[in-house]
């Protein structure tokens, strides 16, 4: 339902303000982050919305925390696609935008730092340039799908109970 409302507001923003306006970019960001947050497994559409918003934000001379939020979302998507190099690139871009502002008052700055530590840890060490070692790959290979299955089971318990027990 929220998806439906965001699509309607996106259409209105594009008609009223145009496709390159900041309000359109904000709506695109919210659409992308919503797809990411609710686990719709729509990585391609999430990436599409966030990249459109990212292009609008970075074309404007004014950099905002909304642009950093968009980069944070893109970092999440790249990490879920197992591309930690791109994830680090986006999270570093978000952090550099936020560092120029009042970072001590910005919750998003703390969130980005926390996310960067997670991405770096998944790389196999505390150093971001180190590649994933074999033992980490096996751990990630088995724990990530199990976490996803647990989340989906909690969300769609009745559906999975029918599938499992007939």
PDB file of C-alpha atoms in Angstrom:
ATOM      1  CA  UNK A   1       0.000   0.000   0.000  1.00  0.00           C
ATOM      2  CA  UNK A   2       2.817   2.432   0.870  1.00  0.00           C
ATOM      3  CA  UNK A   3       4.456   1.488  -2.415  1.00  0.00           C
ATOM      4  CA  UNK A   4       1.295   2.516  -4.239  1.00  0.00           C
ATOM      5  CA  UNK A   5       1.193   5.919  -2.515  1.00  0.00           C
ATOM      6  CA  UNK A   6       4.847   6.599  -3.236  1.00  0.00           C
ATOM      7  CA  UNK A   7       4.361   5.769  -6.921  1.00  0.00           C
ATOM      8  CA  UNK A   8       1.397   8.156  -7.090  1.00  0.00           C
ATOM      9  CA  UNK A   9       3.374  10.915  -5.377  1.00  0.00           C
ATOM     10  CA  UNK A  10       6.324  10.305  -7.727  1.00  0.00           C
ATOM     11  CA  UNK A  11       4.052  10.796 -10.737  1.00  0.00           C
ATOM     12  CA  UNK A  12       2.681  14.013  -9.233  1.00  0.00           C
ATOM     13  CA  UNK A  13       6.143  15.364  -8.369  1.00  0.00           C
ATOM     14  CA  UNK A  14       7.358  14.643 -11.891  1.00  0.00           C
ATOM     15  CA  UNK A  15       4.346  16.436 -13.401  1.00  0.00           C
ATOM     16  CA  UNK A  16       4.553  19.455 -11.089  1.00  0.00           C
ATOM     17  CA  UNK A  17       8.301  19.919 -10.590  1.00  0.00           C
ATOM     18  CA  UNK A  18       9.905  17.897 -13.371  1.00  0.00           C
ATOM     19  CA  UNK A  19      12.083  14.808 -13.394  1.00  0.00           C
ATOM     20  CA  UNK A  20      15.251  16.575 -12.180  1.00  0.00           C
ATOM     21  CA  UNK A  21      13.827  18.319  -9.105  1.00  0.00           C
ATOM     22  CA  UNK A  22      14.994  17.612  -5.537  1.00  0.00           C
ATOM     23  CA  UNK A  23      11.467  16.656  -4.441  1.00  0.00           C
ATOM     24  CA  UNK A  24      11.381  14.040  -7.183  1.00  0.00           C
ATOM     25  CA  UNK A  25      14.749  12.747  -5.979  1.00  0.00           C
ATOM     26  CA  UNK A  26      13.454  12.546  -2.404  1.00  0.00           C
ATOM     27  CA  UNK A  27      10.496  10.480  -3.537  1.00  0.00           C
ATOM     28  CA  UNK A  28      12.756   8.192  -5.589  1.00  0.00           C
ATOM     29  CA  UNK A  29      15.001   7.735  -2.555  1.00  0.00           C
ATOM     30  CA  UNK A  30      12.062   6.800  -0.357  1.00  0.00           C
ATOM     31  CA  UNK A  31      10.829   4.298  -2.949  1.00  0.00           C
ATOM     32  CA  UNK A  32      14.248   2.685  -3.170  1.00  0.00           C
ATOM     33  CA  UNK A  33      14.769   2.556   0.589  1.00  0.00           C
ATOM     34  CA  UNK A  34      11.284   1.140   1.110  1.00  0.00           C
ATOM     35  CA  UNK A  35      11.960  -1.709  -1.326  1.00  0.00           C
ATOM     36  CA  UNK A  36      15.236  -2.352   0.468  1.00  0.00           C
ATOM     37  CA  UNK A  37      13.772  -2.162   3.962  1.00  0.00           C
ATOM     38  CA  UNK A  38      10.813  -4.455   3.434  1.00  0.00           C
ATOM     39  CA  UNK A  39      12.846  -7.101   1.649  1.00  0.00           C
ATOM     40  CA  UNK A  40      10.794  -7.290  -1.501  1.00  0.00           C
ATOM     41  CA  UNK A  41      13.816  -8.824  -3.247  1.00  0.00           C
ATOM     42  CA  UNK A  42      13.500  -6.152  -5.876  1.00  0.00           C
ATOM     43  CA  UNK A  43      17.182  -5.303  -5.977  1.00  0.00           C
ATOM     44  CA  UNK A  44      17.039  -4.134  -9.571  1.00  0.00           C
ATOM     45  CA  UNK A  45      14.166  -1.716  -8.976  1.00  0.00           C
ATOM     46  CA  UNK A  46      15.720  -0.552  -5.698  1.00  0.00           C
ATOM     47  CA  UNK A  47      19.003   0.137  -7.433  1.00  0.00           C
ATOM     48  CA  UNK A  48      17.141   1.855 -10.297  1.00  0.00           C
ATOM     49  CA  UNK A  49      15.273   4.271  -7.986  1.00  0.00           C
ATOM     50  CA  UNK A  50      18.320   5.037  -5.871  1.00  0.00           C
ATOM     51  CA  UNK A  51      20.560   5.643  -8.882  1.00  0.00           C
ATOM     52  CA  UNK A  52      18.013   8.011 -10.438  1.00  0.00           C
ATOM     53  CA  UNK A  53      17.846   9.923  -7.156  1.00  0.00           C
ATOM     54  CA  UNK A  54      21.639   9.867  -6.825  1.00  0.00           C
ATOM     55  CA  UNK A  55      22.042  11.402 -10.292  1.00  0.00           C
ATOM     56  CA  UNK A  56      19.608  14.200  -9.421  1.00  0.00           C
ATOM     57  CA  UNK A  57      21.246  14.921  -6.060  1.00  0.00           C
ATOM     58  CA  UNK A  58      24.763  15.034  -7.461  1.00  0.00           C
ATOM     59  CA  UNK A  59      23.751  17.232 -10.402  1.00  0.00           C
ATOM     60  CA  UNK A  60      22.583  19.950  -7.994  1.00  0.00           C
ATOM     61  CA  UNK A  61      25.150  22.252  -6.391  1.00  0.00           C
ATOM     62  CA  UNK A  62      23.522  21.796  -2.993  1.00  0.00           C
ATOM     63  CA  UNK A  63      24.550  18.599  -1.228  1.00  0.00           C
ATOM     64  CA  UNK A  64      22.152  17.419   1.416  1.00  0.00           C
ATOM     65  CA  UNK A  65      21.828  14.590   3.875  1.00  0.00           C
ATOM     66  CA  UNK A  66      19.223  13.190   1.476  1.00  0.00           C
ATOM     67  CA  UNK A  67      21.984  12.590  -1.051  1.00  0.00           C
ATOM     68  CA  UNK A  68      23.965  10.799   1.650  1.00  0.00           C
ATOM     69  CA  UNK A  69      20.883   8.739   2.492  1.00  0.00           C
ATOM     70  CA  UNK A  70      20.651   7.722  -1.154  1.00  0.00           C
ATOM     71  CA  UNK A  71      24.322   6.669  -1.175  1.00  0.00           C
ATOM     72  CA  UNK A  72      23.702   4.729   2.044  1.00  0.00           C
ATOM     73  CA  UNK A  73      20.883   2.829   0.311  1.00  0.00           C
ATOM     74  CA  UNK A  74      23.048   2.126  -2.738  1.00  0.00           C
ATOM     75  CA  UNK A  75      25.755   0.814  -0.418  1.00  0.00           C
ATOM     76  CA  UNK A  76      23.234  -1.577   1.124  1.00  0.00           C
ATOM     77  CA  UNK A  77      22.186  -2.861  -2.288  1.00  0.00           C
ATOM     78  CA  UNK A  78      25.766  -3.404  -3.472  1.00  0.00           C
ATOM     79  CA  UNK A  79      26.568  -5.222  -0.231  1.00  0.00           C
ATOM     80  CA  UNK A  80      23.549  -7.494  -0.655  1.00  0.00           C
ATOM     81  CA  UNK A  81      24.744  -8.208  -4.191  1.00  0.00           C
ATOM     82  CA  UNK A  82      28.127  -9.225  -2.653  1.00  0.00           C
ATOM     83  CA  UNK A  83      29.987  -6.296  -4.236  1.00  0.00           C
ATOM     84  CA  UNK A  84      31.742  -4.833  -1.207  1.00  0.00           C
ATOM     85  CA  UNK A  85      34.028  -2.585  -3.264  1.00  0.00           C
ATOM     86  CA  UNK A  86      31.055  -0.656  -4.655  1.00  0.00           C
ATOM     87  CA  UNK A  87      29.401  -0.733  -1.223  1.00  0.00           C
ATOM     88  CA  UNK A  88      32.479   0.915   0.304  1.00  0.00           C
ATOM     89  CA  UNK A  89      32.586   3.458  -2.514  1.00  0.00           C
ATOM     90  CA  UNK A  90      28.985   4.545  -1.847  1.00  0.00           C
ATOM     91  CA  UNK A  91      29.314   4.573   1.936  1.00  0.00           C
ATOM     92  CA  UNK A  92      32.511   6.642   1.698  1.00  0.00           C
ATOM     93  CA  UNK A  93      30.695   9.088  -0.578  1.00  0.00           C
ATOM     94  CA  UNK A  94      27.882   9.364   1.974  1.00  0.00           C
ATOM     95  CA  UNK A  95      30.351   9.886   4.813  1.00  0.00           C
ATOM     96  CA  UNK A  96      32.241  12.596   2.927  1.00  0.00           C
ATOM     97  CA  UNK A  97      28.977  14.463   2.289  1.00  0.00           C
ATOM     98  CA  UNK A  98      28.011  14.229   5.939  1.00  0.00           C
ATOM     99  CA  UNK A  99      31.467  15.182   7.246  1.00  0.00           C
ATOM    100  CA  UNK A 100      31.215  18.573   5.586  1.00  0.00           C
ATOM    101  CA  UNK A 101      28.016  19.256   7.541  1.00  0.00           C
ATOM    102  CA  UNK A 102      27.267  19.097  11.256  1.00  0.00           C
ATOM    103  CA  UNK A 103      28.182  15.444  11.620  1.00  0.00           C
ATOM    104  CA  UNK A 104      27.995  15.389  15.406  1.00  0.00           C
ATOM    105  CA  UNK A 105      24.254  16.089  15.198  1.00  0.00           C
ATOM    106  CA  UNK A 106      23.543  13.811  12.252  1.00  0.00           C
ATOM    107  CA  UNK A 107      22.129  10.384  13.116  1.00  0.00           C
ATOM    108  CA  UNK A 108      22.724   9.276   9.548  1.00  0.00           C
ATOM    109  CA  UNK A 109      26.465   9.869  10.045  1.00  0.00           C
ATOM    110  CA  UNK A 110      26.504   7.358  12.915  1.00  0.00           C
ATOM    111  CA  UNK A 111      24.427   4.929  10.858  1.00  0.00           C
ATOM    112  CA  UNK A 112      26.845   5.205   7.924  1.00  0.00           C
ATOM    113  CA  UNK A 113      29.857   4.635  10.191  1.00  0.00           C
ATOM    114  CA  UNK A 114      28.172   1.581  11.664  1.00  0.00           C
ATOM    115  CA  UNK A 115      27.341   0.248   8.195  1.00  0.00           C
ATOM    116  CA  UNK A 116      30.903   0.852   6.995  1.00  0.00           C
ATOM    117  CA  UNK A 117      32.255  -1.188   9.900  1.00  0.00           C
ATOM    118  CA  UNK A 118      29.924  -4.044   8.924  1.00  0.00           C
ATOM    119  CA  UNK A 119      30.979  -3.949   5.266  1.00  0.00           C
ATOM    120  CA  UNK A 120      34.654  -3.823   6.227  1.00  0.00           C
ATOM    121  CA  UNK A 121      34.210  -6.721   8.664  1.00  0.00           C
ATOM    122  CA  UNK A 122      32.582  -8.797   5.940  1.00  0.00           C
ATOM    123  CA  UNK A 123      35.683  -8.152   3.820  1.00  0.00           C
ATOM    124  CA  UNK A 124      37.650 -10.412   6.163  1.00  0.00           C
ATOM    125  CA  UNK A 125      39.490  -7.900   8.349  1.00  0.00           C
ATOM    126  CA  UNK A 126      39.309  -4.410   9.734  1.00  0.00           C
ATOM    127  CA  UNK A 127      41.162  -3.133   6.667  1.00  0.00           C
ATOM    128  CA  UNK A 128      38.863  -2.304   3.717  1.00  0.00           C
ATOM    129  CA  UNK A 129      41.332  -3.288   1.000  1.00  0.00           C
ATOM    130  CA  UNK A 130      41.721  -6.878   2.195  1.00  0.00           C
ATOM    131  CA  UNK A 131      39.747  -9.382   0.164  1.00  0.00           C
ATOM    132  CA  UNK A 132      37.407 -11.956   1.686  1.00  0.00           C
ATOM    133  CA  UNK A 133      39.303 -15.047   2.774  1.00  0.00           C
ATOM    134  CA  UNK A 134      38.021 -18.580   2.184  1.00  0.00           C
ATOM    135  CA  UNK A 135      36.749 -19.231   5.718  1.00  0.00           C
ATOM    136  CA  UNK A 136      34.789 -15.967   5.681  1.00  0.00           C
ATOM    137  CA  UNK A 137      33.235 -16.912   2.346  1.00  0.00           C
ATOM    138  CA  UNK A 138      31.953 -20.196   3.779  1.00  0.00           C
ATOM    139  CA  UNK A 139      30.627 -18.502   6.902  1.00  0.00           C
ATOM    140  CA  UNK A 140      28.863 -15.832   4.840  1.00  0.00           C
ATOM    141  CA  UNK A 141      27.613 -18.410   2.359  1.00  0.00           C
ATOM    142  CA  UNK A 142      25.706 -20.261   5.074  1.00  0.00           C
ATOM    143  CA  UNK A 143      24.772 -17.547   7.578  1.00  0.00           C
ATOM    144  CA  UNK A 144      23.393 -14.940   5.194  1.00  0.00           C
ATOM    145  CA  UNK A 145      20.816 -17.262   3.546  1.00  0.00           C
ATOM    146  CA  UNK A 146      19.801 -18.618   6.958  1.00  0.00           C
ATOM    147  CA  UNK A 147      19.192 -15.094   8.257  1.00  0.00           C
ATOM    148  CA  UNK A 148      17.143 -14.337   5.137  1.00  0.00           C
ATOM    149  CA  UNK A 149      15.087 -17.536   5.552  1.00  0.00           C
ATOM    150  CA  UNK A 150      14.452 -16.745   9.222  1.00  0.00           C
ATOM    151  CA  UNK A 151      13.274 -13.231   8.335  1.00  0.00           C
ATOM    152  CA  UNK A 152      10.994 -14.466   5.559  1.00  0.00           C
ATOM    153  CA  UNK A 153       9.561 -17.190   7.795  1.00  0.00           C
ATOM    154  CA  UNK A 154       8.693 -14.640  10.436  1.00  0.00           C
ATOM    155  CA  UNK A 155       7.061 -12.352   7.890  1.00  0.00           C
ATOM    156  CA  UNK A 156       5.102 -14.993   5.977  1.00  0.00           C
ATOM    157  CA  UNK A 157       4.655 -17.654   8.651  1.00  0.00           C
ATOM    158  CA  UNK A 158       1.279 -18.946   7.450  1.00  0.00           C
ATOM    159  CA  UNK A 159       2.394 -19.229   3.836  1.00  0.00           C
ATOM    160  CA  UNK A 160       5.509 -21.219   4.706  1.00  0.00           C
ATOM    161  CA  UNK A 161       3.649 -23.440   7.173  1.00  0.00           C
ATOM    162  CA  UNK A 162       1.287 -24.481   4.363  1.00  0.00           C
ATOM    163  CA  UNK A 163       4.245 -25.180   2.064  1.00  0.00           C
ATOM    164  CA  UNK A 164       6.186 -27.153   4.669  1.00  0.00           C
ATOM    165  CA  UNK A 165       3.338 -29.171   6.184  1.00  0.00           C
ATOM    166  CA  UNK A 166       1.095 -29.383   3.156  1.00  0.00           C
TER     167      UNK A 166
END
